[in-house]
Each structure stands twice: as C-alpha cells, then as structure tokens.
C-alpha cells in the first residue's frame, strides 16, 4: 500500500457506511478492515450493528471479533494490525478498504495519535482504591503532578483523572509534554466521509434502535452478563449495552432505556463528526453518492 493512499469510508453512526461498502464491492474486489471500537468485541453483535453473516459472506471483513469484552484494545494496536491486514489483502490481489466510525482509530492509522503510555490496570486499581479511601485524592494528586491537565478536566470526571495520572506515573512526563509524538506507523489515507442531514440521522438512529430491540438486544446483553461481563467491561462503555444493563438491573424500564439509547447515540454522532474534522485526506459526500465515492477512492474504471 506504500504506492498509494489507503482508501476509507468513515462517518458517524447510522450514516450508511456498510451499505456503501457493499455497493462498492459489487464493482471492486474489496475486503473491509473494520475501524469500529466496539465491533472488535466477541458476542457484542446486535448492539454494535455488526455486519450480519450475509453481508460478511458477500464482503470479507477483518478486525471484527478479535477481542473479548473485558480485553483492552488500543487505537495504536488497531493502527498496527490494520496496516498488516492492508498489506496482506493487497498481496492477495484484493483492495483493502477501511470502514468505520471510530475517529480515534482513523487518526491513529494516519499517524496522528499522540504516543502515550498504554493502559496499566495495576496503576488504575491503585488510584481507584486511593480515591475510595480518600475522596478527592486523584484531584489533589493531579493538581500537584500535572496542574495544566487538571485545569482542563471537570473535577468529577474520574475517568480522565485516572488516565492523566496513569500517564504521569508511567512516563514521568505530563500529557502536554508528550503531545505531538505520534503513535503507530501511520499511513496516508483517502477517506470518503458520509454526511447525513440531522433530521434524517435522528430518524435512522430511532429505526436502528428499534431494529436492535426486535433482533434480541435485551437477550444478548443478558447472555453477556450471565457470562460474567458487566459494567467494568466494554458493555458498560458502549451505548445500547449500558442502558440495557440499567434496565435489567431494575433501574429503568425498557421504554426509558430505548429513549436513552437514542439520545446517547445522537450525542455520539455529534462527537464523531467533530473528531473526523481532525482526519487528514477526508472529503464529504451526501447520501446515495456511490459513483462519486468510487471515483474519489479508486479513480473510477470498474474493477481496476
């Protein structure tokens, strides 16, 4: 892939990325590299809108079902594995096409992610234990060790406090000192971004949420919980799963869970749009622009 940019289809959730990839696969020998930070997890199928068996038979997908829900999988790891798959696909005579909505994965693939220490569960457990024993401990520690970052984080945001302290404790440097050092090998991308009008996107989100419920989302979440996965796994960090956990634990009824899924998915879509603005080599296309996307990514010439 060194002789040309790596093609990609990106966009917020429910923007039609899989449908576009399938349309292109009718014209080109494509294999998809999934750039979705939740479709990597085994067993999380319905709530992540994973391509179904028919779609995957029609179009091979890579980097789906590569980790368990309690396994840590970083953007840097994605970038390395995606480039390995791209080389392998190209060597086989097919065309690699990255498809997904996780902007951080795409930025890492382009070599634009800061080179930060990886997650350290031992440090995280220690920090959380210290916080439980002395509320406010992490805030006080971060104000002392990285006051610049502390001023950027809400005092109640313990997740970001943990990460900031984890960085300092492992590297001996603050986040601002490490900014700008690229993680991962990086490659040139040519990304087609799919853009849907807000009203239409909200309609699609509602329809997809209803489809997930009809397909058995509640039973899927129940089964994963029975298998030992809970709020401290990817389930608790994934829209659709976290809300159903609340329902199954009696905190909210199913109607409220559905309403929260739709609201949180809409908020996620807005965040996705913002992060894709940082992605180099992106051009935006409206619905149904298959020919234009094909021309931009592959230069036309059917099956070339």
CSV table of C-alpha atoms in Angstrom, one decimal:
chain,number,residue,atom,x,y,z
A,1,UNK,CA,0.0,0.0,0.0
A,2,UNK,CA,3.0,2.3,0.1
A,3,UNK,CA,2.5,3.4,-3.5
A,4,UNK,CA,-1.0,4.9,-2.9
A,5,UNK,CA,-3.2,6.2,-0.2
A,6,UNK,CA,-5.3,3.7,1.8
A,7,UNK,CA,-9.0,4.2,0.9
A,8,UNK,CA,-11.5,4.5,3.7
A,9,UNK,CA,-15.2,5.1,4.3
A,10,UNK,CA,-15.9,7.0,7.5
A,11,UNK,CA,-18.8,8.8,9.2
A,12,UNK,CA,-20.9,8.9,12.3
A,13,UNK,CA,-23.1,6.0,13.4
A,14,UNK,CA,-26.1,5.1,11.1
A,15,UNK,CA,-24.7,7.1,8.2
A,16,UNK,CA,-24.7,4.2,5.8
A,17,UNK,CA,-21.1,3.1,5.8
A,18,UNK,CA,-21.7,-0.7,5.4
A,19,UNK,CA,-24.3,-0.1,2.7
A,20,UNK,CA,-21.8,2.0,0.8
A,21,UNK,CA,-19.0,-0.6,1.1
A,22,UNK,CA,-21.4,-3.3,-0.1
A,23,UNK,CA,-22.3,-1.2,-3.1
A,24,UNK,CA,-18.6,-0.7,-4.0
A,25,UNK,CA,-17.9,-4.4,-3.5
A,26,UNK,CA,-20.2,-5.1,-6.5
A,27,UNK,CA,-17.7,-3.2,-8.7
A,28,UNK,CA,-14.4,-3.8,-7.0
A,29,UNK,CA,-12.5,-6.8,-5.3
A,30,UNK,CA,-12.7,-5.3,-1.9
A,31,UNK,CA,-12.0,-6.6,1.6
A,32,UNK,CA,-13.0,-4.4,4.6
A,33,UNK,CA,-10.9,-3.5,7.5
A,34,UNK,CA,-13.3,-2.6,10.3
A,35,UNK,CA,-12.5,0.6,12.2
A,36,UNK,CA,-15.1,0.2,14.9
A,37,UNK,CA,-14.0,0.2,18.5
A,38,UNK,CA,-17.0,-1.9,19.6
A,39,UNK,CA,-17.3,-4.4,16.7
A,40,UNK,CA,-13.9,-5.8,17.8
A,41,UNK,CA,-15.6,-7.5,20.7
A,42,UNK,CA,-16.9,-11.0,20.5
A,43,UNK,CA,-20.5,-11.5,21.5
A,44,UNK,CA,-21.4,-7.8,21.1
A,45,UNK,CA,-23.2,-8.3,17.8
A,46,UNK,CA,-26.7,-6.8,17.8
A,47,UNK,CA,-25.9,-3.6,19.8
A,48,UNK,CA,-22.9,-2.7,17.7
A,49,UNK,CA,-24.7,-3.2,14.4
A,50,UNK,CA,-22.1,-5.7,13.2
A,51,UNK,CA,-22.4,-6.8,9.6
A,52,UNK,CA,-24.5,-10.0,9.6
A,53,UNK,CA,-23.5,-13.3,8.1
A,54,UNK,CA,-25.0,-12.5,4.7
A,55,UNK,CA,-23.1,-9.2,4.5
A,56,UNK,CA,-19.8,-10.8,5.6
A,57,UNK,CA,-20.2,-13.6,3.1
A,58,UNK,CA,-20.7,-11.0,0.4
A,59,UNK,CA,-17.8,-8.9,1.6
A,60,UNK,CA,-15.0,-10.2,3.8
A,61,UNK,CA,-14.4,-8.2,7.0
A,62,UNK,CA,-11.2,-8.0,9.1
A,63,UNK,CA,-10.7,-6.8,12.7
A,64,UNK,CA,-14.2,-7.9,13.8
A,65,UNK,CA,-14.5,-10.3,16.8
A,66,UNK,CA,-10.8,-10.0,17.7
A,67,UNK,CA,-11.1,-9.4,21.5
A,68,UNK,CA,-13.2,-10.3,24.5
A,69,UNK,CA,-15.4,-7.6,26.1
A,70,UNK,CA,-13.0,-7.4,29.1
A,71,UNK,CA,-9.9,-7.1,27.0
A,72,UNK,CA,-8.1,-3.8,26.4
A,73,UNK,CA,-7.6,-2.9,22.8
A,74,UNK,CA,-5.9,0.4,22.0
A,75,UNK,CA,-6.0,2.7,18.9
A,76,UNK,CA,-2.3,2.1,18.4
A,77,UNK,CA,-2.9,-1.6,18.3
A,78,UNK,CA,-5.6,-1.1,15.8
A,79,UNK,CA,-3.3,1.0,13.5
A,80,UNK,CA,-0.6,-1.6,13.5
A,81,UNK,CA,-3.0,-4.5,12.9
A,82,UNK,CA,-4.9,-2.6,10.2
A,83,UNK,CA,-1.8,-1.9,8.2
A,84,UNK,CA,-0.7,-5.5,8.5
A,85,UNK,CA,-4.2,-6.6,7.2
A,86,UNK,CA,-4.0,-4.0,4.4
A,87,UNK,CA,-0.7,-5.4,3.2
A,88,UNK,CA,-2.0,-8.9,3.3
A,89,UNK,CA,-5.1,-8.0,1.4
A,90,UNK,CA,-3.2,-6.2,-1.2
A,91,UNK,CA,-0.8,-9.1,-1.7
A,92,UNK,CA,-3.8,-11.4,-2.3
A,93,UNK,CA,-4.9,-9.3,-5.2
A,94,UNK,CA,-7.9,-7.6,-3.5
A,95,UNK,CA,-8.3,-4.0,-2.4
A,96,UNK,CA,-8.3,-3.1,1.3
A,97,UNK,CA,-11.0,-0.6,2.3
A,98,UNK,CA,-11.1,0.7,5.9
A,99,UNK,CA,-14.7,1.3,7.1
A,100,UNK,CA,-15.8,2.6,10.4
A,101,UNK,CA,-16.9,5.4,12.7
A,102,UNK,CA,-14.2,5.4,15.4
A,103,UNK,CA,-12.4,8.6,14.6
A,104,UNK,CA,-9.6,7.9,17.1
A,105,UNK,CA,-8.8,4.7,15.2
A,106,UNK,CA,-8.6,6.5,11.9
A,107,UNK,CA,-6.4,9.3,13.4
A,108,UNK,CA,-4.0,6.6,14.8
A,109,UNK,CA,-4.0,4.9,11.4
A,110,UNK,CA,-2.9,8.2,9.8
A,111,UNK,CA,-0.1,8.5,12.4
A,112,UNK,CA,-1.7,11.5,14.2
A,113,UNK,CA,-2.2,10.0,17.6
A,114,UNK,CA,0.0,11.1,20.5
A,115,UNK,CA,2.5,8.5,21.6
A,116,UNK,CA,1.2,7.9,25.2
A,117,UNK,CA,1.8,5.1,27.7
A,118,UNK,CA,-0.6,2.2,27.4
A,119,UNK,CA,-3.2,1.4,29.9
A,120,UNK,CA,-1.9,-0.1,33.2
A,121,UNK,CA,-4.6,-1.9,35.2
A,122,UNK,CA,-2.4,-2.2,38.3
A,123,UNK,CA,-2.0,1.6,38.5
A,124,UNK,CA,-5.7,2.1,37.8
A,125,UNK,CA,-6.7,-0.2,40.6
A,126,UNK,CA,-4.4,1.6,43.0
A,127,UNK,CA,-5.7,5.0,42.0
A,128,UNK,CA,-9.3,3.9,42.4
A,129,UNK,CA,-8.6,2.3,45.8
A,130,UNK,CA,-6.9,5.5,46.9
A,131,UNK,CA,-9.9,7.6,45.7
A,132,UNK,CA,-12.4,5.3,47.6
A,133,UNK,CA,-10.3,5.6,50.8
A,134,UNK,CA,-9.9,9.4,50.5
A,135,UNK,CA,-12.4,11.1,48.1
A,136,UNK,CA,-10.7,13.8,46.1
A,137,UNK,CA,-7.3,12.0,46.2
A,138,UNK,CA,-7.0,11.9,42.4
A,139,UNK,CA,-7.9,15.6,42.0
A,140,UNK,CA,-5.3,16.6,44.6
A,141,UNK,CA,-2.6,14.4,43.0
A,142,UNK,CA,-3.2,15.7,39.5
A,143,UNK,CA,-3.2,19.3,40.6
A,144,UNK,CA,0.3,18.6,42.0
A,145,UNK,CA,1.7,16.4,39.2
A,146,UNK,CA,0.0,18.0,36.1
A,147,UNK,CA,-1.8,21.2,37.1
A,148,UNK,CA,-2.3,22.1,33.4
A,149,UNK,CA,-4.2,19.0,32.7
A,150,UNK,CA,-6.1,19.3,36.0
A,151,UNK,CA,-7.5,22.6,34.9
A,152,UNK,CA,-8.8,21.1,31.7
A,153,UNK,CA,-10.8,18.3,33.4
A,154,UNK,CA,-14.0,18.6,35.3
A,155,UNK,CA,-13.4,17.8,39.0
A,156,UNK,CA,-16.0,15.0,38.9
A,157,UNK,CA,-14.5,13.3,35.8
A,158,UNK,CA,-12.7,10.4,37.4
A,159,UNK,CA,-12.1,8.6,34.1
A,160,UNK,CA,-9.9,11.4,32.8
A,161,UNK,CA,-8.2,11.9,36.1
A,162,UNK,CA,-7.2,8.2,36.1
A,163,UNK,CA,-5.8,8.5,32.6
A,164,UNK,CA,-3.9,11.7,33.3
A,165,UNK,CA,-2.3,10.3,36.4
A,166,UNK,CA,-1.6,7.0,34.7
A,167,UNK,CA,0.4,8.9,32.1
A,168,UNK,CA,2.5,10.8,34.6
A,169,UNK,CA,3.2,7.8,36.8
A,170,UNK,CA,4.3,5.6,33.9
A,171,UNK,CA,6.3,8.2,31.9
A,172,UNK,CA,7.4,10.8,34.4
A,173,UNK,CA,6.1,13.4,32.0
A,174,UNK,CA,2.8,15.4,31.8
A,175,UNK,CA,0.3,15.0,29.0
A,176,UNK,CA,1.2,18.3,27.5
A,177,UNK,CA,4.9,17.3,27.3
A,178,UNK,CA,4.0,14.2,25.4
A,179,UNK,CA,1.6,15.8,22.9
A,180,UNK,CA,2.7,15.7,19.3
A,181,UNK,CA,4.7,12.5,19.5
A,182,UNK,CA,3.0,10.2,17.0
A,183,UNK,CA,1.9,6.7,18.0
A,184,UNK,CA,1.8,3.9,15.4
A,185,UNK,CA,3.4,3.6,12.0
A,186,UNK,CA,0.9,5.8,10.2
A,187,UNK,CA,-0.1,5.9,6.5
A,188,UNK,CA,-1.6,8.3,4.0
A,189,UNK,CA,-5.4,8.0,3.9
A,190,UNK,CA,-8.0,8.9,1.3
A,191,UNK,CA,-11.2,9.0,3.3
A,192,UNK,CA,-14.8,9.4,2.0
A,193,UNK,CA,-16.9,10.8,4.8
A,194,UNK,CA,-20.6,10.1,4.6
A,195,UNK,CA,-22.8,13.0,5.7
A,196,UNK,CA,-26.5,12.8,6.6
A,197,UNK,CA,-28.8,15.7,7.5
A,198,UNK,CA,-29.6,15.9,11.2
A,199,UNK,CA,-33.3,15.1,10.9
A,200,UNK,CA,-32.6,12.1,8.7
A,201,UNK,CA,-29.9,10.9,11.0
A,202,UNK,CA,-32.2,11.0,14.0
A,203,UNK,CA,-34.8,9.0,12.1
A,204,UNK,CA,-32.2,6.4,11.2
A,205,UNK,CA,-31.0,6.2,14.8
A,206,UNK,CA,-34.5,5.6,16.0
A,207,UNK,CA,-35.2,3.0,13.4
A,208,UNK,CA,-31.9,1.2,14.1
A,209,UNK,CA,-32.6,1.2,17.8
A,210,UNK,CA,-36.0,-0.4,17.2
A,211,UNK,CA,-34.4,-3.0,14.9
A,212,UNK,CA,-31.9,-3.9,17.6
A,213,UNK,CA,-34.6,-4.5,20.2
A,214,UNK,CA,-36.6,-6.6,17.8
A,215,UNK,CA,-33.4,-8.6,16.9
A,216,UNK,CA,-32.9,-9.5,20.6
A,217,UNK,CA,-30.7,-6.9,22.1
A,218,UNK,CA,-32.0,-7.5,25.7
A,219,UNK,CA,-31.3,-11.2,25.5
A,220,UNK,CA,-27.8,-10.5,24.0
A,221,UNK,CA,-27.0,-8.3,27.0
A,222,UNK,CA,-28.5,-10.7,29.5
A,223,UNK,CA,-26.4,-13.5,28.0
A,224,UNK,CA,-23.2,-11.5,28.2
A,225,UNK,CA,-23.9,-10.6,31.8
A,226,UNK,CA,-24.5,-14.2,32.6
A,227,UNK,CA,-21.1,-15.0,31.0
A,228,UNK,CA,-19.5,-12.6,33.6
A,229,UNK,CA,-19.3,-9.4,31.6
A,230,UNK,CA,-20.6,-6.3,33.4
A,231,UNK,CA,-20.2,-2.6,33.8
A,232,UNK,CA,-16.4,-2.8,34.1
A,233,UNK,CA,-16.1,-4.4,30.7
A,234,UNK,CA,-16.8,-2.9,27.2
A,235,UNK,CA,-20.5,-3.4,27.9
A,236,UNK,CA,-20.5,-0.6,30.5
A,237,UNK,CA,-18.8,1.7,28.0
A,238,UNK,CA,-21.0,1.0,25.0
A,239,UNK,CA,-24.2,2.8,24.1
A,240,UNK,CA,-27.0,0.3,23.8
A,241,UNK,CA,-25.5,-2.1,26.3
A,242,UNK,CA,-25.0,0.2,29.3
A,243,UNK,CA,-28.7,1.3,29.1
A,244,UNK,CA,-30.0,-2.3,28.8
A,245,UNK,CA,-27.9,-3.2,31.9
A,246,UNK,CA,-29.7,-0.4,33.8
A,247,UNK,CA,-33.0,-1.9,32.6
A,248,UNK,CA,-32.0,-5.5,33.6
A,249,UNK,CA,-30.9,-4.3,37.0
A,250,UNK,CA,-34.3,-2.7,37.6
A,251,UNK,CA,-33.1,0.9,37.4
A,252,UNK,CA,-35.2,2.0,34.4
A,253,UNK,CA,-38.0,0.4,32.4
A,254,UNK,CA,-37.4,-0.7,28.8
A,255,UNK,CA,-39.1,2.4,27.3
A,256,UNK,CA,-36.7,4.7,29.2
A,257,UNK,CA,-33.7,2.5,28.1
A,258,UNK,CA,-34.7,2.9,24.5
A,259,UNK,CA,-35.1,6.7,24.8
A,260,UNK,CA,-31.7,6.9,26.4
A,261,UNK,CA,-30.1,4.8,23.7
A,262,UNK,CA,-31.5,7.1,21.0
A,263,UNK,CA,-30.4,10.3,22.9
A,264,UNK,CA,-26.9,8.9,23.7
A,265,UNK,CA,-26.4,7.7,20.1
A,266,UNK,CA,-27.3,11.1,18.8
A,267,UNK,CA,-24.8,12.7,21.1
A,268,UNK,CA,-22.2,10.2,20.0
A,269,UNK,CA,-22.8,11.1,16.3
A,270,UNK,CA,-22.1,14.7,17.1
A,271,UNK,CA,-18.8,13.8,18.8
A,272,UNK,CA,-17.9,11.6,15.8
A,273,UNK,CA,-18.4,14.5,13.4
A,274,UNK,CA,-16.2,16.7,15.5
A,275,UNK,CA,-13.3,14.2,15.7
A,276,UNK,CA,-13.4,13.5,12.0
A,277,UNK,CA,-12.6,17.1,11.3
A,278,UNK,CA,-9.0,16.2,12.6
A,279,UNK,CA,-8.6,13.5,10.0
A,280,UNK,CA,-6.4,14.4,7.0
A,281,UNK,CA,-7.4,13.4,3.5
A,282,UNK,CA,-11.2,13.4,4.0
A,283,UNK,CA,-13.8,14.5,1.6
A,284,UNK,CA,-17.5,14.6,2.5
A,285,UNK,CA,-20.4,13.1,0.4
A,286,UNK,CA,-24.1,13.1,0.8
A,287,UNK,CA,-26.4,10.0,0.7
A,288,UNK,CA,-26.5,7.9,-2.4
A,289,UNK,CA,-23.3,9.3,-3.9
A,290,UNK,CA,-21.8,5.8,-4.7
A,291,UNK,CA,-20.4,6.9,-8.1
A,292,UNK,CA,-18.7,10.0,-6.6
A,293,UNK,CA,-17.3,8.0,-3.7
A,294,UNK,CA,-16.0,5.3,-6.1
A,295,UNK,CA,-14.3,8.0,-8.2
A,296,UNK,CA,-12.7,9.6,-5.2
A,297,UNK,CA,-11.4,6.4,-3.6
A,298,UNK,CA,-10.5,4.3,-6.6
A,299,UNK,CA,-10.3,6.7,-9.5
A,300,UNK,CA,-13.1,5.0,-11.5
A,301,UNK,CA,-12.6,2.3,-14.0
A,302,UNK,CA,-14.7,-0.5,-12.8
A,303,UNK,CA,-12.8,-3.2,-11.0
A,304,UNK,CA,-9.4,-1.7,-11.9
